[in-house]
Structure formats: structure tokens, C-alpha cells
């Protein structure tokens, strides 16, 4: 539950201008998470969120092989299976974590990715062509090791 809550917190601050912990808590609760002010405060500290120009922002991205370390961890913990459908990589995740998987893929900045799309437990990465999809899938399997 903590991982899912923190993933949602990252998604919220990436997509909205959040100025206060109370505002973050209210939005988090509106997405079905139960948390307290203290929990949100701990999550902010653990995620390394900082306030820049009066809004919460994710930490500076520390890259390793194209992924931020935090997103790589979330990706590894959330993915349950991977498959290929011509030029589309299909990623199955734990319920509610497909958006986090897409964030990790987008963060990767792989030139073969044309775009990503997330549902609840399934994400798609549209690749430039079939061979780019095969290479990318191999890279993901290697990364998941």
C-alpha cells in the first residue's frame, strides 16, 4: 500500500501544482487512499519531494541507464509480465500501477518509444517499428534481471 500511495503522490505532483501538504492529502484521499498529515509528511521526505516556487516537485533525477533510481524500483516492483505485439510492448502490472510503469518508461527517454498509454494494470509502449520493440523488450528484461 505504501508503494502505491507513494506512486500516486509522484503522479499527483508531476501533473498538478500542489502548494501544501494539506492539499496533497486531500487529493490523495480523493483517489481512495487513506492517510494522515504525518504519513504524507513522511512520504514527502522519503520521496525527496521539495518545494520550488511554492509547489512540490520530484527530486532531481538521478539517472542510471536511463531510469531514475526511484522509478526503476517502482517499475521493477510493479511489473508482473511483459509481451510483444509487433511494434507494441505490452506491460502487465499490479492493479493501479500501470501509470507508474509508463512514467518510468517515459523517463527512460528511449528514442524508439513513440508513446506510452496506461490503464489500471496494463501499459502499452508504442515503438517505431518491430525491431525497435524487440530490442527494447530485451533491454527491459535485462533491466528487470
PDB file of N, CA and C in Angstrom, residues 101-137:
ATOM      1  N   UNK A 101       4.372   2.624 -14.242  1.00  0.00           N
ATOM      2  CA  UNK A 101       5.221   1.936 -15.214  1.00  0.00           C
ATOM      3  C   UNK A 101       5.433   2.826 -16.442  1.00  0.00           C
ATOM      4  N   UNK A 102       4.377   3.496 -16.893  1.00  0.00           N
ATOM      5  CA  UNK A 102       4.514   4.406 -18.038  1.00  0.00           C
ATOM      6  C   UNK A 102       5.401   5.598 -17.700  1.00  0.00           C
ATOM      7  N   UNK A 103       5.288   6.106 -16.481  1.00  0.00           N
ATOM      8  CA  UNK A 103       6.164   7.207 -16.068  1.00  0.00           C
ATOM      9  C   UNK A 103       7.619   6.773 -16.146  1.00  0.00           C
ATOM     10  N   UNK A 104       7.883   5.551 -15.707  1.00  0.00           N
ATOM     11  CA  UNK A 104       9.254   5.035 -15.764  1.00  0.00           C
ATOM     12  C   UNK A 104       9.717   4.910 -17.208  1.00  0.00           C
ATOM     13  N   UNK A 105       8.848   4.413 -18.079  1.00  0.00           N
ATOM     14  CA  UNK A 105       9.212   4.277 -19.493  1.00  0.00           C
ATOM     15  C   UNK A 105       9.439   5.647 -20.128  1.00  0.00           C
ATOM     16  N   UNK A 106       8.568   6.604 -19.824  1.00  0.00           N
ATOM     17  CA  UNK A 106       8.722   7.949 -20.368  1.00  0.00           C
ATOM     18  C   UNK A 106      10.023   8.584 -19.874  1.00  0.00           C
ATOM     19  N   UNK A 107      10.345   8.341 -18.602  1.00  0.00           N
ATOM     20  CA  UNK A 107      11.561   8.884 -18.006  1.00  0.00           C
ATOM     21  C   UNK A 107      12.809   8.323 -18.680  1.00  0.00           C
ATOM     22  N   UNK A 108      12.660   7.142 -19.219  1.00  0.00           N
ATOM     23  CA  UNK A 108      13.782   6.484 -19.861  1.00  0.00           C
ATOM     24  C   UNK A 108      14.283   7.270 -21.078  1.00  0.00           C
ATOM     25  N   UNK A 109      13.372   7.962 -21.755  1.00  0.00           N
ATOM     26  CA  UNK A 109      13.771   8.756 -22.907  1.00  0.00           C
ATOM     27  C   UNK A 109      14.301   7.940 -24.068  1.00  0.00           C
ATOM     28  N   UNK A 110      13.872   6.693 -24.181  1.00  0.00           N
ATOM     29  CA  UNK A 110      14.326   5.799 -25.251  1.00  0.00           C
ATOM     30  C   UNK A 110      13.824   6.320 -26.592  1.00  0.00           C
ATOM     31  N   UNK A 111      14.739   6.508 -27.543  1.00  0.00           N
ATOM     32  CA  UNK A 111      14.357   7.093 -28.824  1.00  0.00           C
ATOM     33  C   UNK A 111      13.423   6.206 -29.642  1.00  0.00           C
ATOM     34  N   UNK A 112      13.346   4.911 -29.324  1.00  0.00           N
ATOM     35  CA  UNK A 112      12.455   4.018 -30.052  1.00  0.00           C
ATOM     36  C   UNK A 112      11.010   4.099 -29.602  1.00  0.00           C
ATOM     37  N   UNK A 113      10.769   4.716 -28.440  1.00  0.00           N
ATOM     38  CA  UNK A 113       9.397   4.836 -27.931  1.00  0.00           C
ATOM     39  C   UNK A 113       8.712   6.030 -28.580  1.00  0.00           C
ATOM     40  N   UNK A 114       7.587   5.747 -29.233  1.00  0.00           N
ATOM     41  CA  UNK A 114       6.795   6.804 -29.846  1.00  0.00           C
ATOM     42  C   UNK A 114       5.856   7.397 -28.804  1.00  0.00           C
ATOM     43  N   UNK A 115       5.323   6.531 -27.918  1.00  0.00           N
ATOM     44  CA  UNK A 115       4.424   6.986 -26.869  1.00  0.00           C
ATOM     45  C   UNK A 115       4.029   5.844 -25.970  1.00  0.00           C
ATOM     46  N   UNK A 116       3.487   6.190 -24.808  1.00  0.00           N
ATOM     47  CA  UNK A 116       3.011   5.182 -23.856  1.00  0.00           C
ATOM     48  C   UNK A 116       1.574   5.490 -23.487  1.00  0.00           C
ATOM     49  N   UNK A 117       0.877   4.455 -23.046  1.00  0.00           N
ATOM     50  CA  UNK A 117      -0.519   4.579 -22.643  1.00  0.00           C
ATOM     51  C   UNK A 117      -0.752   3.629 -21.479  1.00  0.00           C
ATOM     52  N   UNK A 118      -1.400   4.128 -20.428  1.00  0.00           N
ATOM     53  CA  UNK A 118      -1.622   3.299 -19.243  1.00  0.00           C
ATOM     54  C   UNK A 118      -3.097   3.189 -18.911  1.00  0.00           C
ATOM     55  N   UNK A 119      -3.475   1.979 -18.518  1.00  0.00           N
ATOM     56  CA  UNK A 119      -4.776   1.751 -17.932  1.00  0.00           C
ATOM     57  C   UNK A 119      -4.558   1.541 -16.446  1.00  0.00           C
ATOM     58  N   UNK A 120      -5.293   0.626 -15.856  1.00  0.00           N
ATOM     59  CA  UNK A 120      -5.142   0.339 -14.427  1.00  0.00           C
ATOM     60  C   UNK A 120      -3.989  -0.622 -14.184  1.00  0.00           C
ATOM     61  N   UNK A 121      -4.009  -1.756 -14.904  1.00  0.00           N
ATOM     62  CA  UNK A 121      -2.976  -2.776 -14.701  1.00  0.00           C
ATOM     63  C   UNK A 121      -2.292  -3.198 -15.995  1.00  0.00           C
ATOM     64  N   UNK A 122      -2.464  -2.402 -17.047  1.00  0.00           N
ATOM     65  CA  UNK A 122      -1.826  -2.702 -18.325  1.00  0.00           C
ATOM     66  C   UNK A 122      -1.301  -1.407 -18.937  1.00  0.00           C
ATOM     67  N   UNK A 123      -0.084  -1.467 -19.434  1.00  0.00           N
ATOM     68  CA  UNK A 123       0.518  -0.316 -20.108  1.00  0.00           C
ATOM     69  C   UNK A 123       1.004  -0.761 -21.483  1.00  0.00           C
ATOM     70  N   UNK A 124       0.958   0.151 -22.426  1.00  0.00           N
ATOM     71  CA  UNK A 124       1.449  -0.098 -23.778  1.00  0.00           C
ATOM     72  C   UNK A 124       2.546   0.908 -24.091  1.00  0.00           C
ATOM     73  N   UNK A 125       3.590   0.432 -24.730  1.00  0.00           N
ATOM     74  CA  UNK A 125       4.633   1.305 -25.259  1.00  0.00           C
ATOM     75  C   UNK A 125       4.652   1.083 -26.767  1.00  0.00           C
ATOM     76  N   UNK A 126       4.254   2.092 -27.518  1.00  0.00           N
ATOM     77  CA  UNK A 126       4.275   2.015 -28.979  1.00  0.00           C
ATOM     78  C   UNK A 126       5.687   2.347 -29.440  1.00  0.00           C
ATOM     79  N   UNK A 127       6.270   1.437 -30.191  1.00  0.00           N
ATOM     80  CA  UNK A 127       7.637   1.590 -30.659  1.00  0.00           C
ATOM     81  C   UNK A 127       7.642   1.979 -32.139  1.00  0.00           C
ATOM     82  N   UNK A 128       8.746   2.520 -32.616  1.00  0.00           N
ATOM     83  CA  UNK A 128       8.847   2.978 -34.009  1.00  0.00           C
ATOM     84  C   UNK A 128       8.616   1.849 -35.012  1.00  0.00           C
ATOM     85  N   UNK A 129       9.136   0.661 -34.703  1.00  0.00           N
ATOM     86  CA  UNK A 129       8.950  -0.485 -35.589  1.00  0.00           C
ATOM     87  C   UNK A 129       9.141  -1.773 -34.791  1.00  0.00           C
ATOM     88  N   UNK A 130       8.934  -2.899 -35.458  1.00  0.00           N
ATOM     89  CA  UNK A 130       9.018  -4.197 -34.788  1.00  0.00           C
ATOM     90  C   UNK A 130      10.398  -4.487 -34.220  1.00  0.00           C
ATOM     91  N   UNK A 131      11.444  -4.124 -34.966  1.00  0.00           N
ATOM     92  CA  UNK A 131      12.787  -4.427 -34.463  1.00  0.00           C
ATOM     93  C   UNK A 131      13.121  -3.568 -33.242  1.00  0.00           C
ATOM     94  N   UNK A 132      12.676  -2.319 -33.225  1.00  0.00           N
ATOM     95  CA  UNK A 132      12.901  -1.465 -32.050  1.00  0.00           C
ATOM     96  C   UNK A 132      12.178  -2.044 -30.842  1.00  0.00           C
ATOM     97  N   UNK A 133      11.006  -2.611 -31.072  1.00  0.00           N
ATOM     98  CA  UNK A 133      10.238  -3.212 -29.975  1.00  0.00           C
ATOM     99  C   UNK A 133      10.973  -4.425 -29.400  1.00  0.00           C
ATOM    100  N   UNK A 134      11.535  -5.255 -30.285  1.00  0.00           N
ATOM    101  CA  UNK A 134      12.272  -6.438 -29.818  1.00  0.00           C
ATOM    102  C   UNK A 134      13.495  -6.043 -29.003  1.00  0.00           C
ATOM    103  N   UNK A 135      14.247  -5.064 -29.490  1.00  0.00           N
ATOM    104  CA  UNK A 135      15.439  -4.594 -28.783  1.00  0.00           C
ATOM    105  C   UNK A 135      15.045  -4.006 -27.426  1.00  0.00           C
ATOM    106  N   UNK A 136      13.999  -3.199 -27.427  1.00  0.00           N
ATOM    107  CA  UNK A 136      13.545  -2.565 -26.197  1.00  0.00           C
ATOM    108  C   UNK A 136      13.095  -3.610 -25.181  1.00  0.00           C
ATOM    109  N   UNK A 137      12.337  -4.609 -25.629  1.00  0.00           N
ATOM    110  CA  UNK A 137      11.876  -5.671 -24.728  1.00  0.00           C
ATOM    111  C   UNK A 137      13.060  -6.401 -24.105  1.00  0.00           C
TER     112      UNK A 137
END
